[in-house]
Amino acid sequence: MTRIAFMLMALWTIAFYNPILTKAQSEGLKIGAATKIITPELDSWVQGAGVPKKASSVRDELEANGLYFSKGDFQLLMVSCDFAGIEPDLNVRLREAMGAATGILPRDILISSTHTHGGPSLLKTNYLMPLDTAYMKDLLPWMVALAKEAVAAAQPGKIGWAEGETQIGYNRRLTWADGSHSMHGDASRKDFAGLEGPDDPQHLAMFAADLKGNLLSILYHNTTHPTIFYADGVFSADFPGEVRKTFRKEFKKSLPVLFLNGAQGDISMENMLDRKSESDEEKMKKITNLVVGETMRLYKNIEYQTDPVLEHQYHDLKVKVRLPETGTLIRSKEILKRIDEGENIRGMEMIMAFGSVHLQETFGENPFDILPVHGIRIGDLAIVTQPCELFSQFGLDIKRRSPGKSTIVVGMTDGYNGYCPTIYGLLGGGYSGSPISWTRLEPEAGYKIVETSAILLNKVWAK
């Protein structure tokens, strides 16, 4: 190669890897937000029911809410959807289409699920309930439109956040004198031996505003299972929907509001040590008041930043998958055969049988899974996202090792890869402990997520 050719190649390489910033890229912090109704049609399957049910009514609309940040060559679009979760392949299709429509790199688009149990059937967790493929086709253009609207709405702005505490989630894994563990149970039993793990009452609220102080969006984070209308046969965003309504009455009708759920695999709204008899609407009012009250308390003294440090890195963590034992698989196939023949086997027996067979069929020939873990820095706020129903202890461990002043650990983001229990959960067994399709990860998976999160956060802080 001649010297001139070498210099031309070098100049081309520099230009390719260090492109000249456009005017838009060189500007300071811009924020855009948007909201989109994504409610399925009536008589569609409702996700999260132990018994398969179709929706007979819509209690409140399901939504996707997006918050977009740009600064220099940094772009990030965070989307909160009223889903129980979405399978990784659908997540990839959505982020690719949204990226192509907006110019955002697809891996800089993070789709999170609130984990409402009143959403569409997007996870294969019930033998008698198919995935709603017709809804998936409708969803793609809705999500593309949301992304385009959020980017088009971007304007110079400022963000502020504050951390508080409100407990809307409690550990739901009970241990018993014989060494077994269960998801939920009667803690007044004589053989009750204590809760398996901790909970996390952290509440964080982020407020995005234009330079005049007008709110563009609210993002809040807490850790629980939104299951108020579980198995009721209605479409509902659960308490996140009611919280949105309340904020919109306070500020403006179309305000985008994002809920990012935490490490809630072993957490529920019910306090196992103090069970109360409440109607759905009573529980809804109580949880909504707690969330809105603490968020508004934090809002009163919020301090905004117009030039926060923004960084983002991710790592696709490869982990092994546990497969069912041969005896379990044989018994599970027999149960499904009896269901096919008309026997009325429902509830946990059907769920565990189907989960075992589906696990073997999906991962039997290649027992590995990919967990996308993201580390984000917004000023002094650290955000970790991962795609599992992570047990609460892991979330606490990530926060303990974070360099951020405040840290939130967000679950069911960039896909859904099922429960991720601690060693205690695996030893105790039961639902979320025994290997089924959505509790498939190797025993070390949660600990590897903690390690990966710590590495990513320290990288974005070092930059």
Tab-separated table of C-alpha atoms in Angstrom:
chain	number	residue	atom	x	y	z
A	1	MET	CA	0.000	0.000	0.000
A	2	THR	CA	1.415	3.445	-0.955
A	3	ARG	CA	1.834	6.133	1.674
A	4	ILE	CA	-0.999	8.209	0.141
A	5	ALA	CA	-3.346	5.220	0.085
A	6	PHE	CA	-2.457	4.462	3.691
A	7	MET	CA	-3.226	8.059	4.738
A	8	LEU	CA	-6.558	7.981	2.898
A	9	MET	CA	-7.464	4.721	4.598
A	10	ALA	CA	-6.511	6.192	7.989
A	11	LEU	CA	-8.634	9.297	7.374
A	12	TRP	CA	-11.591	7.119	6.312
A	13	THR	CA	-11.216	5.002	9.477
A	14	ILE	CA	-11.127	8.091	11.714
A	15	ALA	CA	-14.202	9.512	10.007
A	16	PHE	CA	-16.062	6.227	10.266
A	17	TYR	CA	-15.397	5.601	13.933
A	18	ASN	CA	-15.447	9.252	14.990
A	19	PRO	CA	-18.098	10.892	12.814
A	20	ILE	CA	-18.448	14.646	12.819
A	21	LEU	CA	-21.339	15.513	15.110
A	22	THR	CA	-24.371	16.981	13.470
A	23	LYS	CA	-25.937	20.104	14.923
A	24	ALA	CA	-28.590	17.975	16.622
A	25	GLN	CA	-25.948	15.671	18.121
A	26	SER	CA	-23.805	18.512	19.434
A	27	GLU	CA	-26.611	20.126	21.391
A	28	GLY	CA	-27.166	19.684	25.108
A	29	LEU	CA	-29.726	17.642	26.991
A	30	LYS	CA	-33.007	17.108	25.199
A	31	ILE	CA	-35.989	15.205	26.559
A	32	GLY	CA	-39.015	13.819	24.776
A	33	ALA	CA	-41.920	11.766	26.057
A	34	ALA	CA	-44.985	10.080	24.627
A	35	THR	CA	-47.821	7.758	25.586
A	36	LYS	CA	-49.791	5.238	23.539
A	37	ILE	CA	-52.868	3.109	24.333
A	38	ILE	CA	-52.130	-0.572	23.630
A	39	THR	CA	-55.255	-2.305	24.973
A	40	PRO	CA	-56.166	-5.568	23.174
A	41	GLU	CA	-59.614	-6.289	21.832
A	42	LEU	CA	-62.191	-7.747	24.210
A	43	ASP	CA	-62.454	-11.525	24.322
A	44	SER	CA	-58.671	-11.816	24.015
A	45	TRP	CA	-56.674	-13.918	26.476
A	46	VAL	CA	-55.526	-12.280	29.740
A	47	GLN	CA	-51.952	-13.005	30.863
A	48	GLY	CA	-51.150	-14.099	34.385
A	49	ALA	CA	-54.227	-16.169	35.270
A	50	GLY	CA	-53.798	-19.590	36.853
A	51	VAL	CA	-56.897	-20.552	34.926
A	52	PRO	CA	-57.080	-19.417	31.309
A	53	LYS	CA	-59.525	-16.557	30.903
A	54	LYS	CA	-60.506	-14.117	28.210
A	55	ALA	CA	-61.225	-10.473	28.917
A	56	SER	CA	-64.876	-9.651	29.345
A	57	SER	CA	-64.231	-5.961	30.071
A	58	VAL	CA	-61.589	-3.239	30.252
A	59	ARG	CA	-61.250	-1.767	33.716
A	60	ASP	CA	-58.630	0.700	32.527
A	61	GLU	CA	-56.620	1.124	29.353
A	62	LEU	CA	-53.259	-0.537	28.929
A	63	GLU	CA	-50.517	1.851	27.874
A	64	ALA	CA	-46.945	2.155	26.659
A	65	ASN	CA	-45.176	5.240	28.005
A	66	GLY	CA	-41.810	6.365	26.645
A	67	LEU	CA	-39.097	8.738	27.896
A	68	TYR	CA	-36.302	9.748	25.508
A	69	PHE	CA	-32.955	11.368	26.374
A	70	SER	CA	-30.372	12.764	23.979
A	71	LYS	CA	-27.180	14.670	24.629
A	72	GLY	CA	-24.317	14.849	22.144
A	73	ASP	CA	-24.122	11.405	20.598
A	74	PHE	CA	-25.961	9.790	23.546
A	75	GLN	CA	-29.489	8.516	22.968
A	76	LEU	CA	-31.660	6.412	25.233
A	77	LEU	CA	-35.330	5.524	24.955
A	78	MET	CA	-36.938	3.917	27.996
A	79	VAL	CA	-40.405	2.442	27.544
A	80	SER	CA	-42.727	1.114	30.242
A	81	CYS	CA	-45.472	-1.224	28.997
A	82	ASP	CA	-48.502	-2.687	30.767
A	83	PHE	CA	-47.456	-6.292	30.163
A	84	ALA	CA	-46.670	-9.211	32.437
A	85	GLY	CA	-43.611	-9.572	30.223
A	86	ILE	CA	-42.598	-10.181	26.612
A	87	GLU	CA	-40.559	-13.024	25.186
A	88	PRO	CA	-37.035	-12.099	24.014
A	89	ASP	CA	-37.767	-12.687	20.322
A	90	LEU	CA	-40.712	-10.257	20.331
A	91	ASN	CA	-38.633	-7.739	22.262
A	92	VAL	CA	-35.939	-7.892	19.560
A	93	ARG	CA	-38.480	-7.371	16.775
A	94	LEU	CA	-39.925	-4.348	18.561
A	95	ARG	CA	-36.648	-2.608	19.365
A	96	GLU	CA	-35.302	-3.226	15.832
A	97	ALA	CA	-38.383	-1.677	14.232
A	98	MET	CA	-38.381	1.233	16.679
A	99	GLY	CA	-34.689	1.850	16.046
A	100	ALA	CA	-35.075	1.765	12.271
A	101	ALA	CA	-37.893	4.329	12.497
A	102	THR	CA	-36.042	6.763	14.785
A	103	GLY	CA	-32.312	6.394	14.211
A	104	ILE	CA	-31.761	5.176	17.757
A	105	LEU	CA	-29.479	2.167	18.024
A	106	PRO	CA	-31.789	-0.745	18.904
A	107	ARG	CA	-29.722	-1.663	21.979
A	108	ASP	CA	-30.317	1.867	23.280
A	109	ILE	CA	-34.059	1.126	23.399
A	110	LEU	CA	-35.124	-0.492	26.676
A	111	ILE	CA	-38.631	-1.950	26.838
A	112	SER	CA	-39.758	-2.736	30.387
A	113	SER	CA	-42.881	-4.553	31.575
A	114	THR	CA	-44.777	-3.372	34.643
A	115	HIS	CA	-45.780	-7.023	35.259
A	116	THR	CA	-49.484	-6.337	35.486
A	117	HIS	CA	-51.408	-9.613	35.530
A	118	GLY	CA	-54.231	-7.976	33.577
A	119	GLY	CA	-52.422	-7.628	30.256
A	120	PRO	CA	-52.339	-9.520	26.937
A	121	SER	CA	-51.061	-13.091	26.554
A	122	LEU	CA	-47.437	-12.552	25.513
A	123	LEU	CA	-45.746	-15.251	27.640
A	124	LYS	CA	-46.285	-18.972	27.136
A	125	THR	CA	-47.010	-19.994	30.740
A	126	ASN	CA	-50.360	-21.757	30.475
A	127	TYR	CA	-51.037	-24.968	28.564
A	128	LEU	CA	-54.563	-23.956	27.573
A	129	MET	CA	-53.844	-20.313	26.723
A	130	PRO	CA	-52.094	-19.519	23.411
A	131	LEU	CA	-49.925	-16.519	22.714
A	132	ASP	CA	-51.895	-13.627	21.214
A	133	THR	CA	-50.123	-13.458	17.864
A	134	ALA	CA	-52.770	-11.167	16.362
A	135	TYR	CA	-52.111	-8.651	19.132
A	136	MET	CA	-48.365	-8.869	18.504
A	137	LYS	CA	-48.939	-7.729	14.920
A	138	ASP	CA	-50.933	-4.707	16.158
A	139	LEU	CA	-48.347	-3.942	18.821
A	140	LEU	CA	-45.425	-3.366	16.474
A	141	PRO	CA	-46.805	-0.255	14.679
A	142	TRP	CA	-48.063	1.110	18.008
A	143	MET	CA	-44.588	0.872	19.515
A	144	VAL	CA	-42.982	2.363	16.429
A	145	ALA	CA	-45.408	5.302	16.592
A	146	LEU	CA	-44.613	5.771	20.300
A	147	ALA	CA	-40.877	5.892	19.618
A	148	LYS	CA	-41.270	8.382	16.774
A	149	GLU	CA	-43.505	10.638	18.873
A	150	ALA	CA	-41.091	10.618	21.826
A	151	VAL	CA	-38.139	11.556	19.607
A	152	ALA	CA	-40.121	14.190	17.716
A	153	ALA	CA	-41.188	15.758	21.027
A	154	ALA	CA	-37.586	16.152	22.248
A	155	GLN	CA	-36.757	19.641	23.492
A	156	PRO	CA	-34.191	21.244	25.797
A	157	GLY	CA	-35.043	20.139	29.295
A	158	LYS	CA	-33.924	19.205	32.772
A	159	ILE	CA	-34.307	16.222	35.041
A	160	GLY	CA	-34.411	15.705	38.772
A	161	TRP	CA	-34.841	12.667	40.984
A	162	ALA	CA	-35.136	11.866	44.641
A	163	GLU	CA	-35.207	8.707	46.714
A	164	GLY	CA	-37.686	7.892	49.470
A	165	GLU	CA	-39.459	4.878	50.882
A	166	THR	CA	-42.909	3.361	50.732
A	167	GLN	CA	-43.665	-0.312	51.242
A	168	ILE	CA	-46.032	-1.817	48.712
A	169	GLY	CA	-44.222	-5.163	48.501
A	170	TYR	CA	-43.428	-7.919	50.998
A	171	ASN	CA	-41.506	-11.177	50.720
A	172	ARG	CA	-43.916	-13.921	49.703
A	173	ARG	CA	-41.711	-17.017	50.105
A	174	LEU	CA	-42.478	-18.885	53.344
A	175	THR	CA	-40.294	-21.600	54.840
A	176	TRP	CA	-41.558	-24.571	56.834
A	177	ALA	CA	-40.174	-26.783	59.580
A	178	ASP	CA	-39.594	-29.714	57.202
A	179	GLY	CA	-37.262	-27.610	55.020
A	180	SER	CA	-39.754	-26.991	52.222
A	181	HIS	CA	-40.605	-23.513	50.965
A	182	SER	CA	-43.761	-22.202	49.302
A	183	MET	CA	-44.932	-19.177	47.375
A	184	HIS	CA	-47.530	-17.657	49.722
A	185	GLY	CA	-48.960	-19.516	52.699
A	186	ASP	CA	-50.449	-19.234	56.176
A	187	ALA	CA	-47.800	-17.847	58.506
A	188	SER	CA	-50.003	-18.678	61.538
A	189	ARG	CA	-49.310	-22.396	61.042
A	190	LYS	CA	-47.294	-24.016	63.833
A	191	ASP	CA	-44.668	-25.253	61.394
A	192	PHE	CA	-43.983	-21.798	59.888
A	193	ALA	CA	-40.224	-21.199	60.117
A	194	GLY	CA	-39.852	-17.654	58.773
A	195	LEU	CA	-39.662	-15.788	55.480
A	196	GLU	CA	-37.115	-16.960	52.965
A	197	GLY	CA	-35.701	-13.546	52.100
A	198	PRO	CA	-35.947	-9.748	52.390
A	199	ASP	CA	-38.031	-7.094	50.663
A	200	ASP	CA	-37.131	-3.635	49.372
A	201	PRO	CA	-39.306	-0.577	50.173
A	202	GLN	CA	-37.155	1.882	48.157
A	203	HIS	CA	-39.175	4.427	46.187
A	204	LEU	CA	-37.472	6.614	43.602
A	205	ALA	CA	-39.121	9.277	41.483
A	206	MET	CA	-37.666	11.075	38.462
A	207	PHE	CA	-39.221	14.206	36.988
A	208	ALA	CA	-38.467	15.440	33.460
A	209	ALA	CA	-39.382	19.050	32.675
A	210	ASP	CA	-38.835	21.694	30.029
A	211	LEU	CA	-36.607	24.652	30.839
A	212	LYS	CA	-39.599	26.581	32.190
A	213	GLY	CA	-40.347	23.829	34.700
A	214	ASN	CA	-43.384	22.331	32.976
A	215	LEU	CA	-43.471	18.592	33.521
A	216	LEU	CA	-42.811	16.422	30.481
A	217	SER	CA	-42.913	13.051	32.232
A	218	ILE	CA	-42.803	11.257	35.585
A	219	LEU	CA	-40.872	8.044	36.092
A	220	TYR	CA	-41.133	6.148	39.375
A	221	HIS	CA	-39.684	2.923	40.703
A	222	ASN	CA	-40.806	0.490	43.392
A	223	THR	CA	-40.816	-3.265	43.877
A	224	THR	CA	-43.930	-5.433	43.985
A	225	HIS	CA	-46.259	-7.750	42.041
A	226	PRO	CA	-49.226	-5.860	40.453
A	227	THR	CA	-51.811	-8.614	40.899
A	228	ILE	CA	-54.904	-6.856	42.240
A	229	PHE	CA	-57.078	-8.139	39.383
A	230	TYR	CA	-55.380	-11.523	39.031
A	231	ALA	CA	-57.626	-14.049	37.248
A	232	ASP	CA	-60.564	-11.581	37.149
A	233	GLY	CA	-60.901	-11.801	33.363
A	234	VAL	CA	-60.437	-8.057	32.823
A	235	PHE	CA	-57.797	-5.967	31.114
A	236	SER	CA	-56.207	-3.650	33.649
A	237	ALA	CA	-52.917	-1.831	34.154
A	238	ASP	CA	-53.443	-2.503	37.873
A	239	PHE	CA	-52.194	0.146	40.311
A	240	PRO	CA	-49.766	1.729	37.759
A	241	GLY	CA	-52.828	2.683	35.710
A	242	GLU	CA	-54.557	4.259	38.709
A	243	VAL	CA	-51.360	6.109	39.637
A	244	ARG	CA	-51.193	7.529	36.102
A	245	LYS	CA	-54.766	8.774	36.328
A	246	THR	CA	-54.007	10.527	39.603
A	247	PHE	CA	-50.874	12.244	38.309
A	248	ARG	CA	-52.708	13.378	35.195
A	249	LYS	CA	-55.412	15.009	37.289
A	250	GLU	CA	-52.670	16.861	39.193
A	251	PHE	CA	-50.614	17.955	36.176
A	252	LYS	CA	-51.900	17.424	32.642
A	253	LYS	CA	-54.218	14.957	30.945
A	254	SER	CA	-51.700	13.397	28.572
A	255	LEU	CA	-48.668	13.259	30.890
A	256	PRO	CA	-46.490	10.193	30.136
A	257	VAL	CA	-45.933	8.234	33.350
A	258	LEU	CA	-43.484	5.330	33.526
A	259	PHE	CA	-43.426	2.633	36.215
A	260	LEU	CA	-40.221	0.597	36.413
A	261	ASN	CA	-40.682	-2.469	38.593
A	262	GLY	CA	-37.847	-3.817	40.706
A	263	ALA	CA	-36.357	-7.144	41.804
A	264	GLN	CA	-39.766	-8.587	42.632
A	265	GLY	CA	-39.516	-12.319	41.949
A	266	ASP	CA	-40.212	-13.184	45.599
A	267	ILE	CA	-42.285	-10.083	46.421
A	268	SER	CA	-46.058	-9.515	46.512
A	269	MET	CA	-48.499	-6.874	47.718
A	270	GLU	CA	-49.685	-9.196	50.484
A	271	ASN	CA	-47.892	-9.014	53.818
A	272	MET	CA	-47.592	-12.722	54.674
A	273	LEU	CA	-47.102	-11.859	58.350
A	274	ASP	CA	-50.178	-9.626	58.554
A	275	ARG	CA	-52.820	-10.786	56.085
A	276	LYS	CA	-55.782	-8.438	55.657
A	277	SER	CA	-59.165	-8.963	54.053
A	278	GLU	CA	-59.585	-6.275	51.384
A	279	SER	CA	-61.609	-5.924	48.220
A	280	ASP	CA	-59.811	-5.270	44.930
A	281	GLU	CA	-60.879	-1.640	44.939
A	282	GLU	CA	-59.840	-1.117	48.566
A	283	LYS	CA	-56.404	-2.520	47.808
A	284	MET	CA	-56.170	-0.390	44.669
A	285	LYS	CA	-56.946	2.783	46.604
A	286	LYS	CA	-54.458	1.960	49.351
A	287	ILE	CA	-51.545	1.186	47.012
A	288	THR	CA	-52.266	4.184	44.772
A	289	ASN	CA	-52.363	6.567	47.726
A	290	LEU	CA	-49.041	5.241	49.017
A	291	VAL	CA	-47.300	5.581	45.652
A	292	VAL	CA	-48.747	8.987	44.749
A	293	GLY	CA	-48.231	10.371	48.255
A	294	GLU	CA	-44.531	9.523	48.385
A	295	THR	CA	-43.922	10.657	44.804
A	296	MET	CA	-45.545	14.033	45.434
A	297	ARG	CA	-43.607	14.431	48.681
A	298	LEU	CA	-40.380	13.977	46.738
A	299	TYR	CA	-41.560	16.340	43.990
A	300	LYS	CA	-41.944	19.268	46.385
A	301	ASN	CA	-38.191	19.554	46.934
A	302	ILE	CA	-36.867	18.307	43.627
A	303	GLU	CA	-33.621	19.819	42.292
A	304	TYR	CA	-33.196	19.725	38.533
A	305	GLN	CA	-30.078	19.283	36.410
A	306	THR	CA	-29.710	20.571	32.869
A	307	ASP	CA	-26.344	18.931	32.141
A	308	PRO	CA	-26.163	15.508	33.843
A	309	VAL	CA	-23.570	12.930	32.875
A	310	LEU	CA	-25.249	10.334	30.633
A	311	GLU	CA	-23.657	6.936	30.007
A	312	HIS	CA	-24.943	3.502	29.023
A	313	GLN	CA	-23.353	0.087	28.580
A	314	TYR	CA	-24.749	-3.418	28.331
A	315	HIS	CA	-23.579	-7.018	28.370
A	316	ASP	CA	-25.340	-10.129	27.067
A	317	LEU	CA	-24.738	-12.608	29.875
A	318	LYS	CA	-24.738	-16.261	28.813
A	319	VAL	CA	-25.943	-18.687	31.495
A	320	LYS	CA	-26.757	-22.365	31.676
A	321	VAL	CA	-30.333	-23.667	31.807
A	322	ARG	CA	-31.566	-26.319	34.273
A	323	LEU	CA	-33.587	-29.077	32.639
A	324	PRO	CA	-36.265	-31.207	34.340
A	325	GLU	CA	-35.405	-34.642	35.696
A	326	THR	CA	-36.495	-37.578	33.534
A	327	GLY	CA	-39.088	-38.775	36.051
A	328	THR	CA	-40.602	-35.294	36.347
A	329	LEU	CA	-40.784	-35.003	32.570
A	330	ILE	CA	-42.530	-38.372	32.199
A	331	ARG	CA	-45.133	-37.506	34.854
A	332	SER	CA	-45.660	-34.059	33.318
A	333	LYS	CA	-46.352	-35.499	29.870
A	334	GLU	CA	-48.858	-37.905	31.394
A	335	ILE	CA	-50.697	-34.987	33.060
A	336	LEU	CA	-50.879	-33.048	29.788
A	337	LYS	CA	-52.160	-36.146	28.006
A	338	ARG	CA	-54.937	-36.474	30.590
A	339	ILE	CA	-55.836	-32.809	30.051
A	340	ASP	CA	-55.989	-33.439	26.297
A	341	GLU	CA	-58.360	-36.316	26.964
A	342	GLY	CA	-60.714	-33.986	28.811
A	343	GLU	CA	-59.703	-34.413	32.444
A	344	ASN	CA	-60.210	-31.227	34.455
A	345	ILE	CA	-56.657	-30.684	35.741
A	346	ARG	CA	-56.002	-27.023	36.346
A	347	GLY	CA	-54.089	-24.661	38.625
A	348	MET	CA	-50.566	-25.386	39.838
A	349	GLU	CA	-50.591	-29.036	38.731
A	350	MET	CA	-51.224	-28.029	35.121
A	351	ILE	CA	-48.799	-25.101	35.292
A	352	MET	CA	-45.906	-27.168	36.666
A	353	ALA	CA	-46.528	-30.016	34.204
A	354	PHE	CA	-46.650	-27.700	31.205
A	355	GLY	CA	-43.653	-25.716	32.467
A	356	SER	CA	-41.529	-28.861	32.637
A	357	VAL	CA	-42.465	-30.098	29.148
A	358	HIS	CA	-42.124	-26.642	27.581
A	359	LEU	CA	-38.696	-26.240	29.196
A	360	GLN	CA	-37.424	-29.502	27.721
A	361	GLU	CA	-38.867	-28.757	24.280
A	362	THR	CA	-37.404	-25.240	24.175
A	363	PHE	CA	-33.957	-25.730	25.711
A	364	GLY	CA	-33.345	-29.491	25.688
A	365	GLU	CA	-30.949	-29.447	22.746
A	366	ASN	CA	-29.200	-26.198	23.704
A	367	PRO	CA	-29.465	-25.598	27.479
A	368	PHE	CA	-28.214	-22.007	27.529
A	369	ASP	CA	-29.908	-18.626	27.797
A	370	ILE	CA	-28.865	-14.999	27.186
A	371	LEU	CA	-29.633	-12.332	29.798
A	372	PRO	CA	-29.192	-8.713	28.607
A	373	VAL	CA	-27.907	-6.624	31.538
A	374	HIS	CA	-27.689	-2.833	31.192
A	375	GLY	CA	-25.888	-0.241	33.309
A	376	ILE	CA	-27.016	3.383	32.944
A	377	ARG	CA	-25.756	6.574	34.534
A	378	ILE	CA	-27.920	9.704	34.694
A	379	GLY	CA	-25.981	12.169	36.810
A	380	ASP	CA	-25.546	10.514	40.217
A	381	LEU	CA	-28.376	8.038	39.547
A	382	ALA	CA	-27.449	4.477	38.625
A	383	ILE	CA	-29.935	2.269	36.797
A	384	VAL	CA	-29.455	-1.449	36.263
A	385	THR	CA	-31.894	-3.321	34.050
A	386	GLN	CA	-32.118	-7.066	33.554
A	387	PRO	CA	-34.775	-9.363	32.051
A	388	CYS	CA	-35.704	-11.579	35.008
A	389	GLU	CA	-38.031	-11.724	37.952
A	390	LEU	CA	-34.967	-11.321	40.111
A	391	PHE	CA	-35.272	-12.211	43.794
A	392	SER	CA	-35.075	-9.169	46.063
A	393	GLN	CA	-31.767	-10.096	47.696
A	394	PHE	CA	-29.970	-9.734	44.386
A	395	GLY	CA	-31.364	-6.220	43.926
A	396	LEU	CA	-30.069	-5.239	47.363
A	397	ASP	CA	-26.669	-6.735	46.538
A	398	ILE	CA	-26.424	-4.698	43.313
A	399	LYS	CA	-27.286	-1.494	45.165
A	400	ARG	CA	-24.661	-2.220	47.807
A	401	ARG	CA	-21.963	-2.424	45.138
A	402	SER	CA	-23.067	0.558	43.063
A	403	PRO	CA	-20.974	3.739	42.766
A	404	GLY	CA	-24.149	5.808	42.308
A	405	LYS	CA	-25.602	8.071	44.937
A	406	SER	CA	-28.949	6.386	44.247
A	407	THR	CA	-29.435	3.074	42.448
A	408	ILE	CA	-32.493	1.323	41.104
A	409	VAL	CA	-32.577	-2.259	39.846
A	410	VAL	CA	-35.233	-2.747	37.171
A	411	GLY	CA	-36.601	-6.137	36.153
A	412	MET	CA	-38.317	-7.614	33.085
A	413	THR	CA	-36.466	-5.284	30.712
A	414	ASP	CA	-35.059	-6.088	27.264
A	415	GLY	CA	-37.050	-9.324	27.226
A	416	TYR	CA	-38.418	-11.719	29.844
A	417	ASN	CA	-36.328	-14.686	31.008
A	418	GLY	CA	-38.357	-15.865	33.972
A	419	TYR	CA	-37.690	-16.146	37.687
A	420	CYS	CA	-34.153	-15.889	39.031
A	421	PRO	CA	-34.153	-17.274	42.595
A	422	THR	CA	-31.436	-17.362	45.235
A	423	ILE	CA	-29.804	-20.602	46.362
A	424	TYR	CA	-32.300	-20.647	49.251
A	425	GLY	CA	-35.153	-20.526	46.754
A	426	LEU	CA	-33.712	-23.399	44.749
A	427	LEU	CA	-33.081	-25.517	47.845
A	428	GLY	CA	-36.609	-24.882	49.133
A	429	GLY	CA	-38.188	-25.715	45.781
A	430	GLY	CA	-41.836	-25.089	45.022
A	431	TYR	CA	-43.072	-22.569	42.471
A	432	SER	CA	-40.189	-20.317	41.307
A	433	GLY	CA	-37.731	-22.823	42.802
A	434	SER	CA	-38.276	-25.995	40.766
A	435	PRO	CA	-37.095	-26.025	37.116
A	436	ILE	CA	-39.841	-25.135	34.652
A	437	SER	CA	-39.733	-23.047	31.499
A	438	TRP	CA	-39.872	-19.710	33.326
A	439	THR	CA	-37.667	-20.812	36.263
A	440	ARG	CA	-34.959	-22.316	34.131
A	441	LEU	CA	-31.736	-20.505	34.978
A	442	GLU	CA	-28.676	-22.097	36.541
A	443	PRO	CA	-28.199	-21.662	40.342
A	444	GLU	CA	-25.439	-19.083	39.819
A	445	ALA	CA	-27.450	-16.882	37.402
A	446	GLY	CA	-28.542	-14.247	39.936
A	447	TYR	CA	-25.064	-13.969	41.351
A	448	LYS	CA	-23.658	-13.519	37.847
A	449	ILE	CA	-26.206	-10.743	37.238
A	450	VAL	CA	-24.939	-9.006	40.389
A	451	GLU	CA	-21.320	-9.316	39.235
A	452	THR	CA	-22.134	-8.114	35.716
A	453	SER	CA	-24.138	-5.154	37.046
A	454	ALA	CA	-21.298	-4.052	39.317
A	455	ILE	CA	-18.818	-4.196	36.434
A	456	LEU	CA	-21.092	-2.217	34.086
A	457	LEU	CA	-21.848	0.486	36.646
A	458	ASN	CA	-18.185	0.955	37.497
A	459	LYS	CA	-17.428	1.232	33.775
A	460	VAL	CA	-19.988	3.982	33.196
A	461	TRP	CA	-18.774	5.834	36.287
A	462	ALA	CA	-15.133	5.537	35.184
A	463	LYS	CA	-15.998	7.140	31.820
